C-alpha atoms as a printed R data frame, in Angstrom:
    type eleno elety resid chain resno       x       y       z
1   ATOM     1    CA   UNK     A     1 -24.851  17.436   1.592
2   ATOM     2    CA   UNK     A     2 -21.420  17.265   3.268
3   ATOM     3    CA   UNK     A     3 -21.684  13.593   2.845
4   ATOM     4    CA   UNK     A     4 -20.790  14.171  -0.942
5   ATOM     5    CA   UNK     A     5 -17.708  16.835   0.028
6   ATOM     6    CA   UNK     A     6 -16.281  13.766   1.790
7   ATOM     7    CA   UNK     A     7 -15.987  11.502  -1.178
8   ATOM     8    CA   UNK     A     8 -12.547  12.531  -2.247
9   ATOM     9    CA   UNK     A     9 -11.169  12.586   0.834
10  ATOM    10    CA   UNK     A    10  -9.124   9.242   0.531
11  ATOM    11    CA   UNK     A    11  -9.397   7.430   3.687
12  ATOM    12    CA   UNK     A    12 -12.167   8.574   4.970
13  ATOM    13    CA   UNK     A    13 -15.540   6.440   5.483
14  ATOM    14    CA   UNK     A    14 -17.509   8.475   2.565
15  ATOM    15    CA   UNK     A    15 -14.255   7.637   0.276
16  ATOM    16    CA   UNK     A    16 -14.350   3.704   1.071
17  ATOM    17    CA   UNK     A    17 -18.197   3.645   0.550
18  ATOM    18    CA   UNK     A    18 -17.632   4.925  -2.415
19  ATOM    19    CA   UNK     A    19 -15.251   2.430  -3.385
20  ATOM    20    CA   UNK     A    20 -17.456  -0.103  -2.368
21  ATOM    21    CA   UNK     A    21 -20.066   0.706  -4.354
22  ATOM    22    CA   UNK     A    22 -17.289   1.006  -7.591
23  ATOM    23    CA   UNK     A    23 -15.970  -3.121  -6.349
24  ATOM    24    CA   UNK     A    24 -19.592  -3.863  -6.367
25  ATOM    25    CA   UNK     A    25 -20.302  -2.446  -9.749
26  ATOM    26    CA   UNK     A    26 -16.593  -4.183 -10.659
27  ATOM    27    CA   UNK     A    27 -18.681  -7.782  -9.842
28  ATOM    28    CA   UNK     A    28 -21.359  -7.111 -11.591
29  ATOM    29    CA   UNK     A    29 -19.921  -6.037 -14.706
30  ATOM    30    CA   UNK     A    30 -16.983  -8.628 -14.994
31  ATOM    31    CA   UNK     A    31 -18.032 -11.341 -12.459
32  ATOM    32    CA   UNK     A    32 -16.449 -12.471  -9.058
33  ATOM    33    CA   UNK     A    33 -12.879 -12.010  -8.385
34  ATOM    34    CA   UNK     A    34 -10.816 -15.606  -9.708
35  ATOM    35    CA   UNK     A    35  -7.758 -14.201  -7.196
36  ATOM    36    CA   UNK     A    36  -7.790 -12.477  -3.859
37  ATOM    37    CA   UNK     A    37  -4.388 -11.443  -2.551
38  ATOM    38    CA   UNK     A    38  -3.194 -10.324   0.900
39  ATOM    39    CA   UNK     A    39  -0.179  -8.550   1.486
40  ATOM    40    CA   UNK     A    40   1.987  -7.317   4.329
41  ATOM    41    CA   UNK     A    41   5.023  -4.693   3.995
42  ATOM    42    CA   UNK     A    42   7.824  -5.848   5.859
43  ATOM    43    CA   UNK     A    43   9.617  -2.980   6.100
44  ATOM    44    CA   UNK     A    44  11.588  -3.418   9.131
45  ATOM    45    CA   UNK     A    45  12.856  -6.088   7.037
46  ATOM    46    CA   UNK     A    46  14.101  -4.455   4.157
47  ATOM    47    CA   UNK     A    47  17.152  -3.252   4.347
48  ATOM    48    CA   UNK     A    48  16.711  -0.582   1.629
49  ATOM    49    CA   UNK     A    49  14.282   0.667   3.466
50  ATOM    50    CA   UNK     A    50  16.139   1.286   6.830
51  ATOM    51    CA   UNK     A    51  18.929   2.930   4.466
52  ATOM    52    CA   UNK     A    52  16.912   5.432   2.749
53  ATOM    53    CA   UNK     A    53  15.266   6.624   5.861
54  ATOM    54    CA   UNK     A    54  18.889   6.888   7.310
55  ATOM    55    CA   UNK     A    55  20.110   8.691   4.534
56  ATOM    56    CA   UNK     A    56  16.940  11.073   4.508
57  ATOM    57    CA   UNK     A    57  18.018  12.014   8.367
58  ATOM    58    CA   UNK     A    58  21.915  12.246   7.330
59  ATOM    59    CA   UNK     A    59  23.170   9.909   9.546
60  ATOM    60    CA   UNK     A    60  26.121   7.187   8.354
61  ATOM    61    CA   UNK     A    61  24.433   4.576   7.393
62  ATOM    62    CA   UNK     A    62  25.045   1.101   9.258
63  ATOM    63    CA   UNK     A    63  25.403  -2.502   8.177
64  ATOM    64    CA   UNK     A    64  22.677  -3.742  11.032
65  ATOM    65    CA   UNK     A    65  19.969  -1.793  12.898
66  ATOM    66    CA   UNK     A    66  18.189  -2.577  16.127
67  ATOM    67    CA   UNK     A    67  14.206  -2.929  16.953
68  ATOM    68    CA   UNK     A    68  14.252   0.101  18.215
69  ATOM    69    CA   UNK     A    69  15.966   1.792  15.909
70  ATOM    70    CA   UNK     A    70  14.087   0.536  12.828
71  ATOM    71    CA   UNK     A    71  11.191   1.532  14.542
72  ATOM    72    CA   UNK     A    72  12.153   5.105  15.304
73  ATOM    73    CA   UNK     A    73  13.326   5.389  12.069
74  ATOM    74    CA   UNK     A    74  10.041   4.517  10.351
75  ATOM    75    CA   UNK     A    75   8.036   6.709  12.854
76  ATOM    76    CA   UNK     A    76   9.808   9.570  11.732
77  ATOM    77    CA   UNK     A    77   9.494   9.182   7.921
78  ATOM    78    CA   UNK     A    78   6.105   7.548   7.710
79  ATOM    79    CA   UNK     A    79   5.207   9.440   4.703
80  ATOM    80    CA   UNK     A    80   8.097   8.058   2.994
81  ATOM    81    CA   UNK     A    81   7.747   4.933   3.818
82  ATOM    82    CA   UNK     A    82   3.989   4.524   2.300
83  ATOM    83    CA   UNK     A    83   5.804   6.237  -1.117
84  ATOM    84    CA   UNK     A    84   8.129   3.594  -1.020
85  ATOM    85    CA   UNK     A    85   5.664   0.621  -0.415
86  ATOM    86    CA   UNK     A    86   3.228   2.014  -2.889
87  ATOM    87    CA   UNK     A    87   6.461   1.916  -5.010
88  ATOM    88    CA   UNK     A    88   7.322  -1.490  -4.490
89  ATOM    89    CA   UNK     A    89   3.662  -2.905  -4.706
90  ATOM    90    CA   UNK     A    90   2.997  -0.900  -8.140
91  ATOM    91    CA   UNK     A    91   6.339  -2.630  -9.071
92  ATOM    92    CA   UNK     A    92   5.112  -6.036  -8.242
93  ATOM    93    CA   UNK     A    93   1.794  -5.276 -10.100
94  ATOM    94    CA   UNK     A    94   3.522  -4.179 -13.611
95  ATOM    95    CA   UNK     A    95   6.116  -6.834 -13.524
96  ATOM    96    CA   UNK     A    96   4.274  -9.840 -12.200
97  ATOM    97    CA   UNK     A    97   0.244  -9.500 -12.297
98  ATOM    98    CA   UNK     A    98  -0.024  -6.917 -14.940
99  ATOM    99    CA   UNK     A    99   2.645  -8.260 -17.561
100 ATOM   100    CA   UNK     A   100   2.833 -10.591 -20.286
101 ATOM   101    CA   UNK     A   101   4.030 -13.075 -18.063
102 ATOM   102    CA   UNK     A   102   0.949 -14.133 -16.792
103 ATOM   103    CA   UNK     A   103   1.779 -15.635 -13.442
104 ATOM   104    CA   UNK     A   104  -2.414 -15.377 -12.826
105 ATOM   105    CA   UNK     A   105  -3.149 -15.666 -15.911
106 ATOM   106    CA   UNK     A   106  -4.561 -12.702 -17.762
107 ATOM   107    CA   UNK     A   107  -5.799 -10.208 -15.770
108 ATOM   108    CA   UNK     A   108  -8.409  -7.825 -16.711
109 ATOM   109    CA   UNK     A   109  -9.296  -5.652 -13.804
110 ATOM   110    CA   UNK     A   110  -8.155  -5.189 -10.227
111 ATOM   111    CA   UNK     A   111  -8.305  -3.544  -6.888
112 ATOM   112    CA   UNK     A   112  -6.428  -2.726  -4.329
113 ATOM   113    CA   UNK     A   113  -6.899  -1.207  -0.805
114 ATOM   114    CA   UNK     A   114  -3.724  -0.415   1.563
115 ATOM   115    CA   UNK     A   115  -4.418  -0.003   4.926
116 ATOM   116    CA   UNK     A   116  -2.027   1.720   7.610
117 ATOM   117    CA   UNK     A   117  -1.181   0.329  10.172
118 ATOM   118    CA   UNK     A   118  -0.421   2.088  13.716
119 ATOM   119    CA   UNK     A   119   3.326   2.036  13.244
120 ATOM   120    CA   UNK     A   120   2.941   4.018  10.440
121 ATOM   121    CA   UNK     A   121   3.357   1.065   8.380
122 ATOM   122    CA   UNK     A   122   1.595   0.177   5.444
């Protein structure tokens, strides 16, 4: 019974079973996948990403950033980095995957599952 309360609870193993059985159901009703995808967030990379946690803490923002700082600085705003990833990747879906442009080719149906990482990263 508490097996079922679990279901919405994003994240947790009743949630992904769930899902599972929803990808599975996917394959039956449309056929395999043509495209599988895997994608990292390099946010220690991004620049923007480093300034808007900055700014979010107040401090002057700088032109370069340490390791060690980058790393701090995504510890503490974790949460806002996996809004801004989610941001970026739904970006990436409507312009590229999801448009008219058709860099796949049409696509009818998708899925996506984004993992965290220890970091805090997604």
């Amino acid at each position: 019974m508490i097996y079922r309360h679990f279901q919405c609870v994003r994240g947790s193993p009743q949630y992904w079973h769930k899902r599972l059985k929803d990808l599975f159901a996917m394959t039956r009703q449309l056929g395999f996948p043509t495209f599988f995808l895997t994608l990292s967030c390099a946010d220690l990379r991004w620049k923007e990403f480093n300034d808007t946690f900055v700014r979010h803490t107040g401090a002057p923002i700088k032109e370069s950033y340490t390791f060690e700082e980058k790393t701090k600085l995504l510890r503490a705003n974790s949460v806002l980095a996996a809004r801004l990833f989610e941001k970026r990747f739904m970006t990436f879906m409507n312009f590229f995957i999801k448009s008219g442009a058709s860099c796949l080719g049409k696509v009818n149906d998708w899925f996506a599952r984004i993992e965290m990482q220890l970091r805090g990263s997604p």
